[in-house]
Amino acid sequence: MRAMRYFVAIARSGSLRAASEVLNISQPALGMQLRQLEDRLGVTLFDRHSRGVTLTRAGAVFLEEAEQVMVAYAKAEASIAPFRRPVTEVLRIGVSSTVARLLIPEMIAEKSDSSGIEIKVRVGYDAELRSNILTDELDVALFDSHLPLNLPNTRILATEDLWLIGPPSRVDPELGPIKLQALQSIPIVMDSIRAPDRAFAEYLATTHDIRFDLVAEVEPISSRRQLMLEHEMCCISTYPTFLNELGDGRLVARPIDAEGASLRLYLLTRSGLNGQVLEPFEALIEKAIRRLVAANQAPWKVL
């Protein structure tokens, strides 16, 4: 599991040097771990060059699965907590898929095994997570949303821009932010209406009285990625959704210039939650967010 976590950190950072700083280990030791992983798998995961590393095709496939394994590992680790140590509290956490992809591996890295808290993780859409908090099915929810929430025990941890993402043949990042109205002439492929970035894009279109050229509604992300890479389509999305492709240059992005075109990263907690459980968890999340932002692995603007 350690080797997989190291691999994910290298892929996100784009170089062994940057990843070694994030992981707080020496670069030679990290390089040795990577070589051992590649030998064990029988494939080359990265192409090395003077500017750092880029994922090979095998590496990109492995990364997508590895990130899902990291999320699953967090659930598995939490499920056996009672067998490893006395458990004083159970913390039920709900996270949206994009937030899970970024934060769950960081939480694993930061969490102390001696905390005495069993963590159970559930992944879902923001509306579902909000409902689970109100019905006491969850203790904490972490999700991004464009909606202003007038709920008790709610904090905004960070904000995040919405982006036009596509192949270099369609999107020129040198032009800077793109006006929302200009998106009407661009073929767009998007997630289902339940997804927060899709709901946000539709909300912006309605409030600004425009209509997108929506050519396909596709799940999962891998299918949208294929359409974008092979058929030169674009997507309106958050940056982390296509973090790997943006990192290696296969896709590029322009921030969308429109009033209110930013998502909020919310921390929502159940009323009556034990402060002795909540406060260490909040500190854990804030530390993980700061690490990701400092390493340029998440485009959040921390509040």
Coordinates of C-alpha atoms in Angstrom, one line a residue:
M1 CA 0.0 0.0 0.0
R2 CA 2.9 2.3 0.7
A3 CA 4.3 1.8 -2.8
M4 CA 0.9 2.6 -4.3
R5 CA 0.6 5.8 -2.2
Y6 CA 4.1 6.8 -3.3
F7 CA 3.1 6.2 -7.0
V8 CA 0.0 8.3 -6.7
A9 CA 2.0 11.2 -5.1
I10 CA 4.6 11.0 -7.9
A11 CA 1.9 11.1 -10.6
R12 CA 0.2 14.1 -9.0
S13 CA 3.4 16.0 -8.4
G14 CA 5.0 15.4 -11.8
S15 CA 8.5 14.7 -10.4
L16 CA 10.3 12.6 -7.9
R17 CA 11.7 15.7 -6.3
A18 CA 8.3 17.3 -5.6
A19 CA 6.8 14.0 -4.5
S20 CA 9.7 13.4 -2.1
E21 CA 9.0 16.8 -0.4
V22 CA 5.3 16.1 -0.1
L23 CA 6.0 12.6 1.3
N24 CA 8.9 13.8 3.5
I25 CA 11.2 11.0 2.3
S26 CA 14.5 11.2 0.4
Q27 CA 14.4 11.3 -3.4
P28 CA 16.7 8.2 -3.8
A29 CA 14.5 6.2 -1.4
L30 CA 11.4 7.2 -3.4
G31 CA 13.1 6.3 -6.7
M32 CA 14.0 2.9 -5.3
Q33 CA 10.4 2.3 -4.2
L34 CA 9.2 3.3 -7.7
R35 CA 11.6 1.0 -9.5
Q36 CA 10.6 -1.9 -7.2
L37 CA 7.0 -1.3 -8.0
E38 CA 7.6 -1.2 -11.7
D39 CA 9.7 -4.4 -11.5
R40 CA 6.9 -6.1 -9.5
L41 CA 4.2 -5.0 -12.0
G42 CA 6.4 -5.7 -15.1
V43 CA 5.6 -2.4 -16.7
T44 CA 7.1 1.1 -16.9
L45 CA 4.8 3.5 -15.1
F46 CA 6.6 6.8 -16.0
D47 CA 8.6 8.3 -18.8
R48 CA 11.6 10.1 -17.2
H49 CA 12.7 13.4 -18.7
S50 CA 14.6 16.5 -17.6
R51 CA 11.5 18.3 -16.4
G52 CA 10.3 15.4 -14.2
V53 CA 8.1 12.4 -15.2
T54 CA 5.0 11.8 -17.2
L55 CA 2.7 8.8 -17.0
T56 CA 3.0 6.1 -19.6
R57 CA -0.2 4.6 -21.0
A58 CA 0.2 1.7 -18.5
G59 CA 0.8 4.2 -15.7
A60 CA -2.3 6.2 -16.5
V61 CA -4.4 3.1 -16.4
F62 CA -2.8 2.0 -13.2
L63 CA -3.3 5.4 -11.6
E64 CA -7.0 5.4 -12.2
E65 CA -7.3 2.1 -10.4
A66 CA -4.8 3.0 -7.7
E67 CA -6.8 6.0 -6.7
Q68 CA -9.9 3.9 -6.3
V69 CA -7.9 1.4 -4.3
M70 CA -6.8 4.2 -2.0
V71 CA -10.4 5.2 -1.3
A72 CA -11.3 1.5 -0.8
Y73 CA -8.4 1.0 1.5
A74 CA -9.6 3.9 3.7
K75 CA -12.9 2.0 4.1
A76 CA -11.1 -1.3 4.7
E77 CA -8.7 0.2 7.3
A78 CA -11.6 1.8 9.2
S79 CA -13.6 -1.5 9.2
I80 CA -10.9 -3.4 11.1
A81 CA -10.1 -0.6 13.6
P82 CA -11.9 -2.4 16.5
F83 CA -9.5 -5.4 16.1
R84 CA -6.4 -3.2 16.2
R85 CA -7.1 -1.0 19.2
P86 CA -9.8 0.0 21.6
V87 CA -12.3 2.2 19.8
T88 CA -13.9 5.0 21.8
E89 CA -15.9 6.7 18.9
V90 CA -17.1 5.9 15.4
L91 CA -17.1 8.8 12.9
R92 CA -19.3 8.3 9.8
I93 CA -17.9 10.4 7.0
G94 CA -19.6 11.1 3.6
V95 CA -17.6 12.5 0.7
S96 CA -18.3 13.4 -2.9
S97 CA -16.3 11.4 -5.5
T98 CA -14.0 14.3 -6.5
V99 CA -13.2 15.2 -2.9
A100 CA -12.6 11.5 -2.1
R101 CA -10.1 11.2 -4.9
L102 CA -8.0 14.0 -3.5
L103 CA -8.5 13.9 0.2
I104 CA -8.9 10.2 1.2
P105 CA -5.3 9.3 0.3
E106 CA -4.1 12.4 2.3
M107 CA -6.3 11.4 5.3
I108 CA -4.7 8.0 5.3
A109 CA -1.3 9.5 5.3
E110 CA -2.1 11.9 8.1
K111 CA -4.3 9.8 10.4
S112 CA -2.8 8.5 13.5
D113 CA -3.5 4.8 14.2
S114 CA -3.6 5.6 17.9
S115 CA -6.5 8.1 17.6
G116 CA -9.0 5.7 19.0
I117 CA -11.6 6.7 16.4
E118 CA -13.1 4.3 13.9
I119 CA -13.7 6.0 10.6
K120 CA -16.4 4.8 8.2
V121 CA -16.4 6.4 4.7
R122 CA -19.3 6.6 2.3
V123 CA -19.0 8.2 -1.2
G124 CA -22.1 9.9 -2.7
Y125 CA -23.5 13.0 -4.3
D126 CA -23.8 16.3 -2.4
A127 CA -27.6 16.2 -2.1
E128 CA -27.5 12.7 -0.8
L129 CA -24.8 13.6 1.8
R130 CA -26.7 16.6 3.0
S131 CA -29.8 14.5 3.5
N132 CA -27.8 11.9 5.4
I133 CA -26.5 14.5 7.8
L134 CA -30.0 15.8 8.5
T135 CA -31.3 12.2 9.1
D136 CA -28.3 11.4 11.4
E137 CA -27.0 8.7 9.0
L138 CA -23.7 10.6 8.8
D139 CA -21.6 12.6 11.3
V140 CA -19.6 14.6 8.8
A141 CA -20.0 15.4 5.1
L142 CA -17.3 16.8 2.7
F143 CA -18.5 17.9 -0.7
D144 CA -18.3 20.7 -3.3
S145 CA -21.4 22.6 -4.4
H146 CA -22.4 25.8 -6.0
L147 CA -25.4 26.2 -3.7
P148 CA -25.3 28.5 -0.7
L149 CA -26.2 26.3 2.3
N150 CA -28.2 27.8 5.0
L151 CA -27.7 24.9 7.4
P152 CA -26.3 24.9 10.9
N153 CA -22.8 23.5 11.6
T154 CA -21.6 24.3 8.1
R155 CA -18.2 25.6 7.1
I156 CA -16.7 26.6 3.8
L157 CA -13.1 25.3 3.7
A158 CA -12.1 26.5 0.3
T159 CA -13.5 27.6 -3.1
E160 CA -12.8 26.2 -6.6
D161 CA -13.2 27.5 -10.1
L162 CA -15.2 25.8 -12.9
W163 CA -13.1 25.1 -16.0
L164 CA -13.5 24.5 -19.7
I165 CA -11.3 21.4 -20.2
G166 CA -10.4 19.8 -23.5
P167 CA -7.7 18.8 -26.0
P168 CA -5.1 21.5 -27.0
S169 CA -6.7 21.5 -30.5
R170 CA -9.9 22.9 -28.9
V171 CA -8.7 24.9 -25.9
D172 CA -5.9 27.4 -25.8
P173 CA -4.9 28.1 -22.1
E174 CA -2.8 31.1 -23.2
L175 CA -6.0 33.0 -23.9
G176 CA -6.8 33.0 -20.2
P177 CA -10.4 32.9 -18.8
I178 CA -13.2 32.2 -21.2
K179 CA -16.5 34.0 -21.1
L180 CA -19.5 31.8 -20.4
Q181 CA -21.3 33.0 -23.5
A182 CA -18.4 31.7 -25.7
L183 CA -19.1 28.1 -24.5
Q184 CA -22.3 28.0 -26.6
S185 CA -20.3 27.2 -29.8
I186 CA -18.1 24.5 -28.3
P187 CA -19.2 20.8 -28.4
I188 CA -19.6 19.7 -24.7
V189 CA -19.7 16.3 -23.1
M190 CA -20.8 16.2 -19.5
D191 CA -21.7 14.0 -16.5
S192 CA -25.2 13.1 -15.4
I193 CA -27.4 15.9 -14.0
R194 CA -26.8 14.5 -10.5
A195 CA -23.1 15.3 -10.5
P196 CA -22.2 18.6 -8.8
D197 CA -20.1 20.1 -11.7
R198 CA -22.9 19.3 -14.2
A199 CA -25.6 20.8 -11.9
F200 CA -23.4 23.9 -11.4
A201 CA -22.9 24.3 -15.2
E202 CA -26.6 24.1 -15.8
Y203 CA -27.3 26.6 -13.0
L204 CA -24.8 29.0 -14.6
A205 CA -26.4 28.5 -18.0
T206 CA -29.9 29.2 -16.6
T207 CA -28.9 32.3 -14.6
H208 CA -27.0 33.8 -17.6
D209 CA -29.7 32.8 -20.2
I210 CA -27.5 30.7 -22.4
R211 CA -27.6 27.1 -23.8
F212 CA -24.7 24.7 -24.1
D213 CA -24.0 22.6 -27.2
L214 CA -24.4 19.3 -25.1
V215 CA -23.5 16.5 -27.5
A216 CA -23.3 13.7 -25.0
E217 CA -24.2 12.9 -21.4
V218 CA -21.8 10.2 -20.3
E219 CA -20.8 8.2 -17.2
P220 CA -18.3 7.2 -16.0
I221 CA -15.4 9.6 -16.1
S222 CA -13.3 7.2 -18.2
S223 CA -15.9 7.3 -21.0
R224 CA -15.9 11.2 -21.0
R225 CA -12.1 11.2 -21.0
Q226 CA -12.1 8.9 -24.1
L227 CA -14.5 11.2 -26.0
M228 CA -12.4 14.2 -25.1
L229 CA -9.1 12.6 -26.1
E230 CA -10.2 10.7 -29.2
H231 CA -13.0 12.9 -30.6
E232 CA -11.8 16.4 -29.6
M233 CA -14.7 17.2 -27.3
C234 CA -14.7 19.5 -24.2
C235 CA -16.1 19.3 -20.8
I236 CA -17.2 21.9 -18.2
S237 CA -15.8 20.5 -15.0
T238 CA -13.7 21.0 -11.9
Y239 CA -10.0 20.8 -12.3
P240 CA -9.3 17.6 -10.2
T241 CA -11.7 15.5 -12.3
F242 CA -9.0 15.4 -15.1
L243 CA -6.0 16.1 -13.0
N244 CA -3.8 13.4 -14.5
E245 CA -4.5 14.4 -18.1
L246 CA -4.0 18.1 -17.3
G247 CA -0.7 17.2 -15.7
D248 CA 0.7 15.4 -18.7
G249 CA -0.6 17.9 -21.3
R250 CA -3.1 15.6 -23.0
L251 CA -5.8 18.0 -21.9
V252 CA -5.6 21.7 -21.1
A253 CA -8.0 24.1 -19.3
R254 CA -9.3 27.6 -19.2
P255 CA -11.1 29.0 -16.1
I256 CA -14.7 30.1 -16.8
D257 CA -15.3 33.9 -16.4
A258 CA -18.8 34.3 -15.1
E259 CA -20.3 35.8 -12.0
G260 CA -20.6 33.2 -9.3
A261 CA -18.5 30.6 -11.3
S262 CA -16.9 29.0 -8.3
L263 CA -17.7 25.9 -6.2
R264 CA -17.5 25.8 -2.4
L265 CA -15.9 23.0 -0.5
Y266 CA -18.2 22.4 2.4
L267 CA -17.7 20.7 5.7
L268 CA -21.1 19.8 7.2
T269 CA -21.4 18.2 10.6
R270 CA -24.2 16.6 12.5
S271 CA -25.8 18.5 15.3
G272 CA -24.7 17.3 18.7
L273 CA -21.5 15.7 17.4
N274 CA -18.9 15.2 20.1
G275 CA -16.3 18.0 19.9
Q276 CA -13.5 15.8 21.1
V277 CA -14.1 13.7 17.9
L278 CA -14.8 16.5 15.5
E279 CA -11.9 18.9 16.4
P280 CA -9.1 16.4 15.6
F281 CA -10.9 15.4 12.4
E282 CA -11.3 19.1 11.3
A283 CA -7.5 19.6 12.0
L284 CA -6.8 16.5 9.9
I285 CA -8.8 17.7 7.0
E286 CA -7.4 21.2 7.1
K287 CA -3.8 19.8 7.2
A288 CA -4.5 17.5 4.2
I289 CA -6.0 20.4 2.2
R290 CA -3.0 22.7 2.9
R291 CA -0.6 19.9 1.8
L292 CA -2.5 19.4 -1.4
V293 CA -2.6 23.1 -2.2
A294 CA 1.1 23.6 -1.3
A295 CA 2.1 20.8 -3.6
N296 CA -0.1 22.2 -6.5
Q297 CA -2.2 19.0 -6.4
A298 CA -5.5 20.7 -5.8
P299 CA -6.7 24.1 -7.3
W300 CA -8.6 25.1 -4.1
K301 CA -8.4 28.6 -2.7
V302 CA -8.2 28.1 1.0
L303 CA -10.3 30.4 3.1

